[in-house]
Coordinates of C-alpha atoms and ligand atoms in Angstrom, one line a residue:
Chain S
X267 CA 25.8 33.9 -10.0
X268 CA 24.6 37.4 -9.3
X269 CA 26.3 40.3 -11.0
X270 CA 27.0 43.4 -9.1
X271 CA 26.1 46.8 -10.4
X272 CA 23.9 49.7 -9.9
X273 CA 21.1 50.9 -12.0
X274 CA 20.6 54.6 -12.6
X275 CA 17.0 55.3 -13.5
X276 CA 16.6 58.8 -14.9
X277 CA 13.0 60.1 -14.7
X278 CA 13.7 63.5 -16.0
X279 CA 11.4 64.7 -18.8
X280 CA 13.8 66.9 -20.9
X281 CA 14.4 64.6 -23.9
X282 CA 12.0 66.5 -26.2
X283 CA 14.8 68.5 -27.7
X284 CA 16.6 65.4 -28.9
X285 CA 13.5 63.9 -30.5
X286 CA 12.2 65.4 -33.8
X287 CA 9.4 63.1 -34.6
X288 CA 6.2 64.0 -32.7
X289 CA 5.0 60.4 -32.5
X290 CA 8.1 59.5 -30.6
X291 CA 7.7 62.3 -28.0
X292 CA 5.4 60.3 -25.9
X293 CA 7.7 57.3 -25.9
X294 CA 10.7 59.5 -25.1
X295 CA 8.9 61.0 -22.2
X296 CA 8.3 57.5 -20.8
X297 CA 11.7 56.4 -21.7
X298 CA 14.0 55.7 -18.9
X299 CA 17.7 55.4 -19.2
X300 CA 19.3 52.4 -17.5
X301 CA 23.0 52.4 -17.1
X302 CA 25.1 49.6 -15.7
X303 CA 28.3 50.6 -13.9
X304 CA 30.6 48.6 -11.7
X305 CA 30.0 49.0 -8.0
X306 CA 32.7 48.9 -5.4
X307 CA 31.3 49.3 -1.9
X308 CA 28.4 47.8 0.1
X309 CA 24.8 48.2 -0.7
X310 CA 22.7 51.2 0.1
X311 CA 20.1 53.5 -1.3
X312 CA 20.7 57.1 -2.2
X313 CA 18.3 59.5 -3.8
X314 CA 18.4 62.9 -5.4
X315 CA 15.6 65.0 -7.0
X316 CA 15.6 63.5 -10.5
X317 CA 17.8 60.5 -10.2
X318 CA 17.1 57.4 -8.1
X319 CA 20.1 55.2 -7.6
X320 CA 19.1 51.7 -6.6
X321 CA 22.1 49.7 -5.5
X322 CA 21.8 46.0 -5.3
X323 CA 23.1 42.8 -6.7
X324 CA 21.4 42.1 -10.0
X325 CA 19.9 38.7 -10.5
X326 CA 21.6 36.6 -13.2
X327 CA 18.6 37.2 -15.5
X328 CA 20.0 40.7 -16.0
X329 CA 23.5 39.7 -17.1
X330 CA 23.1 41.1 -20.6
X331 CA 23.9 44.7 -20.3
X332 CA 22.6 45.4 -23.8
X333 CA 19.1 44.4 -22.7
X334 CA 19.2 46.8 -19.8
X335 CA 20.9 49.6 -21.7
X336 CA 18.2 49.7 -24.4
X337 CA 15.3 52.0 -23.6
X338 CA 12.2 49.9 -23.2
X339 CA 10.0 52.1 -25.4
X340 CA 12.4 51.8 -28.4
X341 CA 12.3 48.0 -28.3
X342 CA 8.5 48.0 -28.1
X343 CA 8.3 50.3 -31.1
X344 CA 10.6 48.1 -33.1
X345 CA 9.0 44.8 -32.1
X346 CA 5.4 45.8 -32.0
X347 CA 3.6 46.5 -28.7
X348 CA 4.2 43.1 -27.2
X349 CA 7.9 42.1 -27.1
X350 CA 8.0 38.4 -27.7
X351 CA 11.3 37.8 -29.2
X352 CA 14.1 35.7 -27.7
X353 CA 14.0 35.8 -23.9
X354 CA 17.4 37.5 -23.7
X355 CA 16.3 40.8 -25.3
X356 CA 13.0 41.0 -23.6
X357 CA 14.5 40.8 -20.2
X358 CA 13.5 43.8 -18.1
X359 CA 13.1 44.7 -14.5
X360 CA 9.3 44.4 -15.0
X361 CA 9.7 40.8 -16.1
X362 CA 11.2 39.7 -12.8
X363 CA 9.0 37.0 -11.3
X364 CA 6.3 38.5 -9.2
X365 CA 7.3 38.5 -5.5
X366 CA 4.7 37.8 -2.9
X367 CA 3.9 41.0 -0.9
X368 CA 6.2 41.7 2.0
X369 CA 8.8 39.3 0.9
X370 CA 12.0 40.3 -0.7
X371 CA 13.7 38.4 -3.6
X372 CA 16.1 35.8 -2.2
X373 CA 19.2 37.7 -3.1
X374 CA 18.1 40.8 -1.3
X375 CA 16.8 38.8 1.7
X376 CA 20.3 37.3 1.9
X377 CA 21.9 40.8 1.9
X378 CA 19.5 42.0 4.5
X379 CA 19.9 39.1 7.0
X380 CA 23.5 37.9 6.4
X381 CA 27.0 39.2 6.2
X382 CA 28.8 37.2 3.5
X383 CA 32.5 36.6 4.2
X384 CA 34.4 36.4 0.9
X385 CA 38.0 35.2 0.7
X386 CA 39.3 38.8 0.8
X387 CA 36.7 40.8 2.7
X388 CA 33.1 40.6 4.0
X389 CA 30.3 42.0 1.9
X390 CA 26.9 43.5 2.8
X391 CA 28.2 44.5 6.2
X392 CA 25.9 47.5 6.5
X393 CA 22.5 45.9 6.0
X394 CA 19.4 47.8 5.2
X395 CA 18.5 50.1 8.1
X396 CA 16.2 52.6 6.6
X397 CA 12.5 51.7 7.0
X398 CA 11.7 52.7 3.4
X399 CA 14.6 50.9 1.8
X400 CA 12.4 48.6 -0.2
X401 CA 9.4 50.9 -0.5
X402 CA 9.6 50.8 -4.3
X403 CA 9.2 47.0 -4.1
X404 CA 6.2 47.2 -1.8
X405 CA 8.2 45.7 1.1
X406 CA 8.1 47.4 4.4
X407 CA 11.5 47.5 6.2
X408 CA 10.3 49.2 9.3
X409 CA 10.4 47.4 12.7
X410 CA 7.9 48.3 15.4
X411 CA 8.5 47.7 19.0
X412 CA 5.8 45.1 19.1
X413 CA 7.6 43.2 16.3
X414 CA 10.8 43.4 18.2
X415 CA 9.2 42.1 21.3
X416 CA 7.7 39.1 19.6
X417 CA 10.9 38.2 17.7
X418 CA 13.5 38.8 20.4
X419 CA 15.0 35.8 22.1
X420 CA 17.7 35.0 24.6
X421 CA 19.2 31.6 25.2
X422 CA 21.7 31.0 28.0
X423 CA 24.5 28.7 27.0
X424 CA 26.8 28.9 30.0
X425 CA 26.4 30.5 33.4
X426 CA 29.0 30.3 36.2
X427 CA 29.8 32.5 39.1
X428 CA 31.9 34.9 37.0
X429 CA 31.4 34.1 33.4
X430 CA 28.5 33.6 31.1
X431 CA 27.6 33.1 27.4
X432 CA 24.2 33.6 25.8
X433 CA 22.6 33.9 22.4
X434 CA 20.8 37.1 21.8
X435 CA 18.6 36.8 18.7
X436 CA 16.5 39.4 16.9
X437 CA 18.4 42.5 17.8
X438 CA 20.5 44.9 15.8
X439 CA 24.3 45.3 16.2
X440 CA 23.8 48.9 17.3
X441 CA 21.8 47.8 20.4
X442 CA 24.0 44.8 21.1
X443 CA 27.0 47.1 20.9
X444 CA 25.4 49.6 23.2
X445 CA 25.1 46.8 25.8
X446 CA 28.7 45.8 25.3
X447 CA 30.0 49.4 25.6
X448 CA 28.0 50.0 28.7
X449 CA 29.2 46.8 30.3
X450 CA 32.8 47.8 29.8
X451 CA 32.7 51.5 30.5
X452 CA 29.5 52.5 32.4
X453 CA 28.5 49.9 34.9
X454 CA 30.0 51.1 38.2
X455 CA 32.1 49.2 40.6
X456 CA 34.2 49.9 43.7
X457 CA 38.0 50.3 43.3
X458 CA 40.8 51.7 45.3
X459 CA 41.3 55.3 44.3
X460 CA 43.3 56.9 47.1
X461 CA 46.3 55.5 49.0
X462 CA 47.6 57.1 52.1
X463 CA 51.2 56.0 52.3
X464 CA 52.7 55.8 55.8
X465 CA 55.7 53.8 55.0
X466 CA 57.1 52.2 51.9
X467 CA 60.6 51.0 51.9
X468 CA 60.0 48.3 49.4
X469 CA 61.6 48.4 45.9
X470 CA 58.2 49.2 44.3
X471 CA 57.6 52.9 43.9
X472 CA 54.6 54.5 45.7
X473 CA 52.7 55.4 42.6
X474 CA 53.2 51.9 41.0
X475 CA 52.1 50.3 44.2
X476 CA 49.0 52.5 44.3
X477 CA 48.2 51.7 40.7
X478 CA 48.5 47.9 41.5
X479 CA 46.2 48.3 44.5
X480 CA 43.7 50.1 42.3
X481 CA 43.4 47.2 39.9
X482 CA 42.5 44.6 42.6
X483 CA 38.9 43.5 42.2
X484 CA 36.9 44.1 45.4
X485 CA 34.1 41.9 46.6
X486 CA 31.7 44.8 47.2
X487 CA 28.3 45.4 45.7
X488 CA 28.5 48.9 44.1
X489 CA 24.8 49.3 44.4
X490 CA 25.2 49.8 48.1
X491 CA 27.3 52.9 47.6
X492 CA 27.0 56.4 46.3
X493 CA 29.5 58.3 44.2
X494 CA 31.8 60.4 46.3
X495 CA 31.1 64.1 46.2
X496 CA 32.8 67.1 47.7
X497 CA 35.6 64.8 48.8
X498 CA 33.9 63.9 52.1
X499 CA 34.4 60.2 52.6
X500 CA 31.7 58.6 54.6
X501 CA 30.4 55.0 55.1
X502 CA 28.1 55.5 52.2
X503 CA 30.8 56.2 49.6
X504 CA 34.2 54.8 50.8
X505 CA 35.6 51.5 51.8
X506 CA 38.9 51.6 53.8
X507 CA 41.5 49.0 53.7
X508 CA 44.7 48.8 55.7
X509 CA 47.9 47.1 54.6
X510 CA 50.7 46.7 57.2
X511 CA 53.4 44.2 56.4
X512 CA 57.1 44.1 57.1
X513 CA 59.8 41.6 56.5
X514 CA 62.0 41.0 59.5
X515 CA 65.7 41.5 59.2
X516 CA 67.6 38.3 58.5
X517 CA 64.4 36.4 57.3
X518 CA 63.4 35.2 53.9
X519 CA 62.0 37.5 51.2
X520 CA 58.3 38.0 51.6
X521 CA 55.5 38.2 49.1
X522 CA 52.6 40.5 49.9
X523 CA 49.3 39.2 48.6
X524 CA 46.0 40.9 48.2
X525 CA 44.5 38.8 51.0
X526 CA 46.6 40.8 53.4
X527 CA 44.5 43.9 52.8
X528 CA 42.5 44.3 55.9
X529 CA 39.0 45.8 55.7
X530 CA 38.3 48.6 58.2
X531 CA 34.5 48.8 58.6
X532 CA 34.9 51.7 61.1
X533 CA 36.8 53.9 58.6
X534 CA 40.3 55.3 58.6
X535 CA 42.6 54.9 61.5
X536 CA 45.0 57.6 60.5
X537 CA 44.5 60.7 62.6
X538 CA 44.7 64.2 61.2
X539 CA 44.7 65.9 64.5
X540 CA 44.7 64.8 68.1
X541 CA 41.3 65.1 69.9
X542 CA 40.5 68.5 71.3
X543 CA 39.3 67.0 74.5
X544 CA 40.5 63.7 75.9
X545 CA 38.0 60.9 75.5
X546 CA 36.7 62.3 72.2
X547 CA 37.2 60.3 69.0
X548 CA 40.2 61.6 67.1
X549 CA 39.6 63.2 63.7
X550 CA 40.6 60.8 60.9
X551 CA 40.7 60.9 57.1
X552 CA 37.1 59.6 56.9
X553 CA 34.0 60.6 58.8
X554 CA 32.0 57.4 59.2
X555 CA 28.7 57.8 61.0
X556 CA 28.4 54.1 61.6
X557 CA 30.1 50.9 61.0
X558 CA 29.9 49.3 57.5
X559 CA 29.4 45.9 59.0
X560 CA 25.6 46.3 58.8
X561 CA 25.6 47.2 55.2
X562 CA 26.4 43.9 53.7
X563 CA 26.1 40.2 54.8
X564 CA 29.6 39.5 53.4
X565 CA 32.7 41.3 54.6
X566 CA 33.7 43.9 52.0
X567 CA 37.0 42.2 51.3
X568 CA 39.0 41.5 48.1
X569 CA 37.6 39.1 45.6
X570 CA 40.8 37.1 45.1
X571 CA 43.2 36.7 47.9
X572 CA 46.2 35.5 46.0
X573 CA 47.1 38.5 43.8
X574 CA 50.7 39.5 44.4
X575 CA 51.0 43.2 45.3
X576 CA 54.7 43.5 46.1
X577 CA 57.7 41.6 47.4
X578 CA 59.6 42.6 50.5
X579 CA 63.3 42.0 51.2
X580 CA 64.6 41.7 54.8
X581 CA 64.1 44.9 56.7
X582 CA 61.6 46.4 54.2
X583 CA 58.1 47.4 55.2
X584 CA 54.9 48.7 53.7
X585 CA 52.3 50.5 55.8
X586 CA 49.4 52.2 54.0
X587 CA 45.7 52.9 54.0
X588 CA 43.7 52.4 50.8
X589 CA 40.4 54.2 50.2
X590 CA 38.1 52.6 47.6
X591 CA 35.3 54.6 45.9
X592 CA 32.6 54.0 43.3
X593 CA 33.4 54.8 39.7
X594 CA 32.9 53.8 36.1
X595 CA 35.2 52.2 33.5
X596 CA 35.3 55.2 31.2
X597 CA 37.2 57.1 33.9
X598 CA 39.6 54.4 34.6
X599 CA 39.7 50.7 33.5
X600 CA 40.1 49.6 37.2
X601 CA 36.3 50.4 37.6
X602 CA 35.3 48.2 34.7
X603 CA 33.2 45.4 36.1
X604 CA 34.2 43.0 33.3
X605 CA 37.4 41.4 32.3
X606 CA 35.9 41.4 28.8
X607 CA 32.4 41.6 27.3
X608 CA 32.2 40.7 23.7
X609 CA 29.9 39.3 21.0
X610 CA 30.2 37.6 17.7
X611 CA 27.7 36.9 15.1
X612 CA 26.5 33.4 14.6
X613 CA 28.5 31.8 11.7
X614 CA 26.6 30.0 8.9
X615 CA 28.6 27.8 6.6
X616 CA 26.9 26.8 3.4
X617 CA 28.2 24.1 1.0
X618 CA 27.3 25.4 -2.5
X619 CA 28.0 22.0 -4.1
X620 CA 28.1 18.5 -2.8
X621 CA 31.4 17.3 -1.4
X622 CA 31.8 13.6 -1.8
X623 CA 34.4 10.9 -1.0
X624 CA 37.9 12.3 -1.4
X625 CA 36.7 15.9 -1.7
X626 CA 34.8 15.5 1.6
X627 CA 37.7 14.0 3.4
X628 CA 40.0 16.8 2.2
X629 CA 37.4 19.4 3.3
X630 CA 37.1 17.9 6.8
X631 CA 40.9 18.0 7.1
X632 CA 41.1 21.6 5.9
X633 CA 39.1 23.0 8.9
X634 CA 41.2 23.5 12.0
X635 CA 38.1 23.5 14.3
X636 CA 36.3 20.6 12.8
X637 CA 33.2 22.4 11.4
X638 CA 32.7 19.8 8.8
X639 CA 31.9 16.1 9.3
X640 CA 31.4 13.1 7.0
X641 CA 28.1 11.5 6.6
X642 CA 27.9 7.9 5.3
X643 CA 25.5 7.6 2.5
X644 CA 24.9 3.8 2.9
X645 CA 26.2 2.6 -0.5
X646 CA 29.8 3.1 0.6
X647 CA 29.6 6.8 -0.5
X648 CA 30.5 9.6 1.8
X649 CA 29.3 13.2 1.9
X650 CA 30.6 16.3 3.8
X651 CA 28.1 18.0 6.0
X652 CA 28.3 21.2 8.1
X653 CA 28.2 19.7 11.6
X654 CA 29.3 22.5 13.9
X655 CA 29.0 25.9 12.2
X656 CA 29.1 27.6 15.6
X657 CA 32.7 26.7 16.0
X658 CA 33.8 28.4 12.7
X659 CA 36.4 31.0 13.4
X660 CA 36.2 32.5 9.9
X661 CA 39.8 31.5 9.2
X662 CA 38.7 31.1 5.6
X663 CA 40.9 28.0 5.2
X664 CA 38.1 26.1 3.6
X665 CA 37.5 28.7 0.9
X666 CA 41.2 28.8 0.0
X667 CA 40.8 25.3 -1.5
X668 CA 40.2 26.7 -5.0
X669 CA 43.0 29.2 -4.9
X670 CA 45.5 26.4 -3.9
X671 CA 44.4 24.2 -6.7
X672 CA 44.8 27.0 -9.2
X673 CA 48.3 27.7 -8.1
X674 CA 49.3 24.0 -8.4
X675 CA 47.7 23.6 -11.9
X676 CA 49.1 26.9 -13.1
X677 CA 52.6 25.7 -12.0
X678 CA 52.0 22.5 -14.0
X679 CA 51.0 24.5 -17.0
X680 CA 54.1 26.6 -16.7
X681 CA 56.3 23.5 -16.5
X682 CA 54.6 22.0 -19.5
X683 CA 54.9 25.3 -21.3
X684 CA 58.6 25.3 -20.9
X685 CA 58.8 21.7 -22.1
X686 CA 56.5 21.8 -25.1
X687 CA 56.7 25.5 -25.9
X688 CA 52.9 25.9 -25.9
X689 CA 50.2 26.5 -23.5
X690 CA 47.6 23.9 -22.8
X691 CA 44.4 25.9 -23.4
X692 CA 41.9 23.2 -22.3
X693 CA 43.7 22.9 -18.9
X694 CA 43.6 26.6 -18.3
X695 CA 39.9 26.7 -18.8
X696 CA 39.4 23.9 -16.3
X697 CA 41.3 26.0 -13.8
X698 CA 38.9 28.9 -14.2
X699 CA 36.0 26.6 -13.3
X700 CA 37.8 25.7 -10.1
X701 CA 37.9 29.3 -9.0
X702 CA 34.2 29.4 -8.5
X703 CA 33.6 29.4 -4.7
X704 CA 32.2 26.2 -3.4
X705 CA 31.6 27.2 0.1
X706 CA 30.0 30.4 1.4
X707 CA 30.8 31.7 4.8
X708 CA 28.1 33.8 6.3
X709 CA 27.2 35.5 9.5
X710 CA 23.6 35.8 10.7
X711 CA 23.2 39.6 11.2
X712 CA 20.8 39.6 14.1
X713 CA 22.1 36.6 16.1
X714 CA 24.8 37.5 18.6
X715 CA 26.7 35.1 20.8
X716 CA 27.4 37.4 23.8
X717 CA 30.0 36.6 26.4
X718 CA 30.5 38.4 29.7
X719 CA 33.5 37.7 32.0
X720 CA 33.0 39.4 35.3
X721 CA 35.9 40.6 37.5
X722 CA 33.9 39.5 40.5
X723 CA 32.1 42.4 42.1
X724 CA 28.8 41.3 40.6
X725 CA 27.7 38.1 38.9
X726 CA 27.6 38.4 35.1
X727 CA 23.8 38.0 34.8
X728 CA 23.4 41.0 37.2
X729 CA 25.9 43.0 35.2
X730 CA 24.0 42.5 32.0
X731 CA 20.7 43.6 33.6
X732 CA 22.5 46.7 35.1
X733 CA 23.8 47.6 31.6
X734 CA 20.3 47.4 30.1
X735 CA 19.0 49.6 32.9
X736 CA 21.7 52.2 32.3
X737 CA 20.7 52.4 28.7
X738 CA 17.1 53.0 29.8
X739 CA 18.2 55.6 32.2
X740 CA 20.1 57.4 29.4
X741 CA 16.9 57.5 27.3
X742 CA 14.9 58.7 30.2
X743 CA 17.4 61.5 30.9
X744 CA 17.2 62.8 27.3
X745 CA 13.4 62.5 27.2
X746 CA 13.1 64.7 30.3
X747 CA 15.6 67.1 28.9
X748 CA 13.6 67.4 25.7
X749 CA 10.3 67.9 27.5
Chain J
X283 CA 19.5 70.8 23.5
X284 CA 17.5 71.1 20.3
X285 CA 18.7 73.1 17.3
X286 CA 15.9 73.6 14.8
X287 CA 14.0 76.4 13.1
X288 CA 10.9 78.1 14.3
X289 CA 9.1 77.8 11.0
X290 CA 9.9 74.2 10.2
X291 CA 9.7 71.7 13.1
X292 CA 10.2 68.7 10.9
X293 CA 14.0 68.8 11.0
X294 CA 16.2 69.4 14.0
X295 CA 19.6 68.6 15.4
X296 CA 19.7 67.4 18.9
X297 CA 22.9 68.1 20.8
X298 CA 23.2 65.8 23.8
X299 CA 26.0 66.3 26.3
X300 CA 27.7 63.5 28.2
X301 CA 26.7 60.9 25.7
X302 CA 28.5 59.0 23.0
X303 CA 28.1 56.3 20.4
X304 CA 26.3 54.1 22.9
X305 CA 23.1 56.1 23.0
X306 CA 23.5 57.9 19.7
X307 CA 23.9 54.8 17.5
X308 CA 21.1 52.9 19.3
X309 CA 18.7 55.9 18.8
X310 CA 19.8 56.3 15.2
X311 CA 18.9 52.6 14.7
X312 CA 15.5 53.0 16.3
X313 CA 14.8 56.3 14.3
X314 CA 15.7 54.5 11.1
X315 CA 13.1 51.9 11.7
X316 CA 10.4 54.6 12.1
X317 CA 8.5 55.2 8.8
X318 CA 8.0 58.9 9.7
X319 CA 11.7 59.5 9.5
X320 CA 13.1 60.7 6.2
X321 CA 16.7 61.1 7.4
X322 CA 18.6 60.6 10.6
X323 CA 22.2 60.3 11.5
X324 CA 24.6 61.3 14.2
X325 CA 28.1 62.8 14.6
X326 CA 30.5 63.4 17.4
X327 CA 32.0 66.9 16.6
X328 CA 35.2 66.3 18.4
X329 CA 36.5 63.1 20.2
X330 CA 37.5 65.2 23.2
X331 CA 34.1 66.7 23.6
X332 CA 31.6 64.7 25.5
X333 CA 28.8 65.5 23.0
X334 CA 26.8 64.0 20.2
X335 CA 24.7 65.7 17.5
X336 CA 21.7 63.7 16.3
X337 CA 20.1 64.9 13.2
X338 CA 16.4 64.0 12.5
X339 CA 14.4 65.0 9.5
X340 CA 10.9 63.7 9.3
X341 CA 8.2 63.5 6.6
X342 CA 5.9 65.9 8.4
X343 CA 5.7 65.2 12.1
X344 CA 7.7 67.4 14.5
X345 CA 11.2 66.0 14.8
X346 CA 11.1 66.4 18.6
X347 CA 8.1 64.2 19.0
X348 CA 9.6 61.5 16.7
X349 CA 12.9 61.7 18.6
X350 CA 11.0 61.3 21.9
X351 CA 9.1 58.4 20.6
X352 CA 12.3 56.7 19.5
X353 CA 13.8 57.1 23.0
X354 CA 10.6 55.8 24.4
X355 CA 10.7 52.8 22.1
X356 CA 14.3 52.2 23.1
X357 CA 13.3 52.1 26.7
X358 CA 10.5 49.7 26.0
X359 CA 13.0 47.5 24.1
X360 CA 15.3 47.6 27.1
X361 CA 12.6 46.6 29.5
X362 CA 11.7 43.7 27.2
X363 CA 15.3 42.6 26.9
X364 CA 15.6 42.6 30.7
X365 CA 12.4 40.6 31.1
X366 CA 13.4 38.0 28.5
X367 CA 16.9 37.8 30.0
X368 CA 15.5 37.2 33.5
X369 CA 13.3 34.4 32.2
X370 CA 16.1 32.8 30.3
X371 CA 18.4 32.9 33.4
X372 CA 15.6 31.4 35.5
X373 CA 15.0 28.7 33.0
X374 CA 18.7 27.9 32.8
X375 CA 19.1 27.8 36.5
X376 CA 16.0 25.5 37.0
X377 CA 17.3 23.2 34.3
X378 CA 20.8 23.0 35.6
X379 CA 20.3 20.5 38.4
X380 CA 18.4 18.3 36.1
X381 CA 21.2 18.4 33.5
X382 CA 23.8 17.7 36.2
X383 CA 21.8 14.7 37.3
X384 CA 21.8 13.4 33.7
X385 CA 25.5 13.8 33.6
X386 CA 25.8 11.8 36.8
X387 CA 23.6 9.0 35.6
X388 CA 25.7 8.8 32.4
X389 CA 28.8 8.3 34.5
X390 CA 27.5 5.7 36.9
Ligands
SF4_263 S1 36.4 29.4 7.8 FE1 37.9 28.1 8.9 S2 36.8 27.5 10.8 FE2 35.3 28.3 9.4 S3 34.6 26.4 8.3 FE3 36.2 27.3 7.0 S4 38.0 26.3 7.7 FE4 36.5 25.9 9.3

């Protein structure tokens, strides 16, 4: 078990006033004060001019605070120049086993590459970002672009028309999150923005109806269009739809579906003014230079034809024209090209002890998503193995085992206590042993399981590429601004 | 916009309009990986302002150059991500018919 604490190393030289003996002055100068203090938050490195605070989990070899608290030089003076007493007191940071260059000790490597999920909260969530975080240990924490390019991997798990899942390996959460944020808020799509209401006698109010129309996914590639500027709708920036439905008097109630929106490739049909000369085209709400039919192979219809827009009773009617324009999700969610885009880190479930026979079966039963499986060991023995770590939902049901046991046995002790009038000491100690965690739930810090659900305008794989492109464009913009 | 001092080019704050965590956090990550950077961090002064401030302090190089290199690196990373992704999608699509055939043969 690793202890947690931080070591304050004070390199300041001003001890001379506390030392009378001249022969000790040299020692005192080299003396460094080590203090152990409890640590509450995640790991990190902070520095000030004369103090260096190194925060990390101390290996178990340092679990005797006395050894750390004692200045090294004093011990050396007392024990002669070579400290060779019992191993406990000679423990020092210098005595830690030599690490090969560019390799961190295991406990730090774990903190760097994994998030460990304890029963109450995750630890080491921050990771070590600073390139010089381990400079004092001779380990370089910087990552060059070349290294990124060799380590980065993508594996597609599922790809359908409007939904995909892939593994993105070797990338930091900040970059993965940038992709996710761009997918949701900054990849453009087309959506109905303006509704010209001619007639609406249905029970649904104009503004609610318009809002519903706005949310209908359109089957139009936004890359074919420009953003609308100066409010001049043309065939390059606007798609026009018409909806004209009425429910005849005396007939059944009618449901208006999205499929009834009719695409008008020639632009608006609502006239603003009658033509100045007869024979001239009347002025409408859009000024289309040419038909949109040539722009795309598919008609620019709605993606799903069965979305309910409104219901009409006998004698009610809706007549309107809807104008769709290009926009991004951060302005309004109707322009978001994804239903959701999310990622999760790859779970890693580690059995810290062997689970055999009864324990194994119990463990398999604990997990609601069947992460564990039983392996037959031949001689009639069984052992639990981690079969599907990817399915782990981090419900922590499996690490609650110990806590349950403690409660049960404690209750037993209490009962016994009442009956006998004394506490069973031996039993209580056994309970403490049970509290030791037997399973560790971790997450691999640089392995993301990324899921994209498209609303339909673009296939998910195109959306992801667009998102990456947008990030590149952002960089380019700032570079040119700085030049 | 860069806020720095005339005498010391090693530390600057870059004020970028119309950007948010998306760019700032990615750039902060890339800057942190650069050994020339002594400190970097970002803040959004007000959630209603479309603006981020990115602070860069270096060990000697001009902060502006380091910042530009970081942005350049981020672009290269983006290009690499797109290339890798394209390849993965192509691989997946070319393997799909084969897999489907396997499934069919299993269900004969
Ligand atoms: S945390 Fe939950 S899902 Fe994960 S292994 Fe444990 S019991 Fe199973």
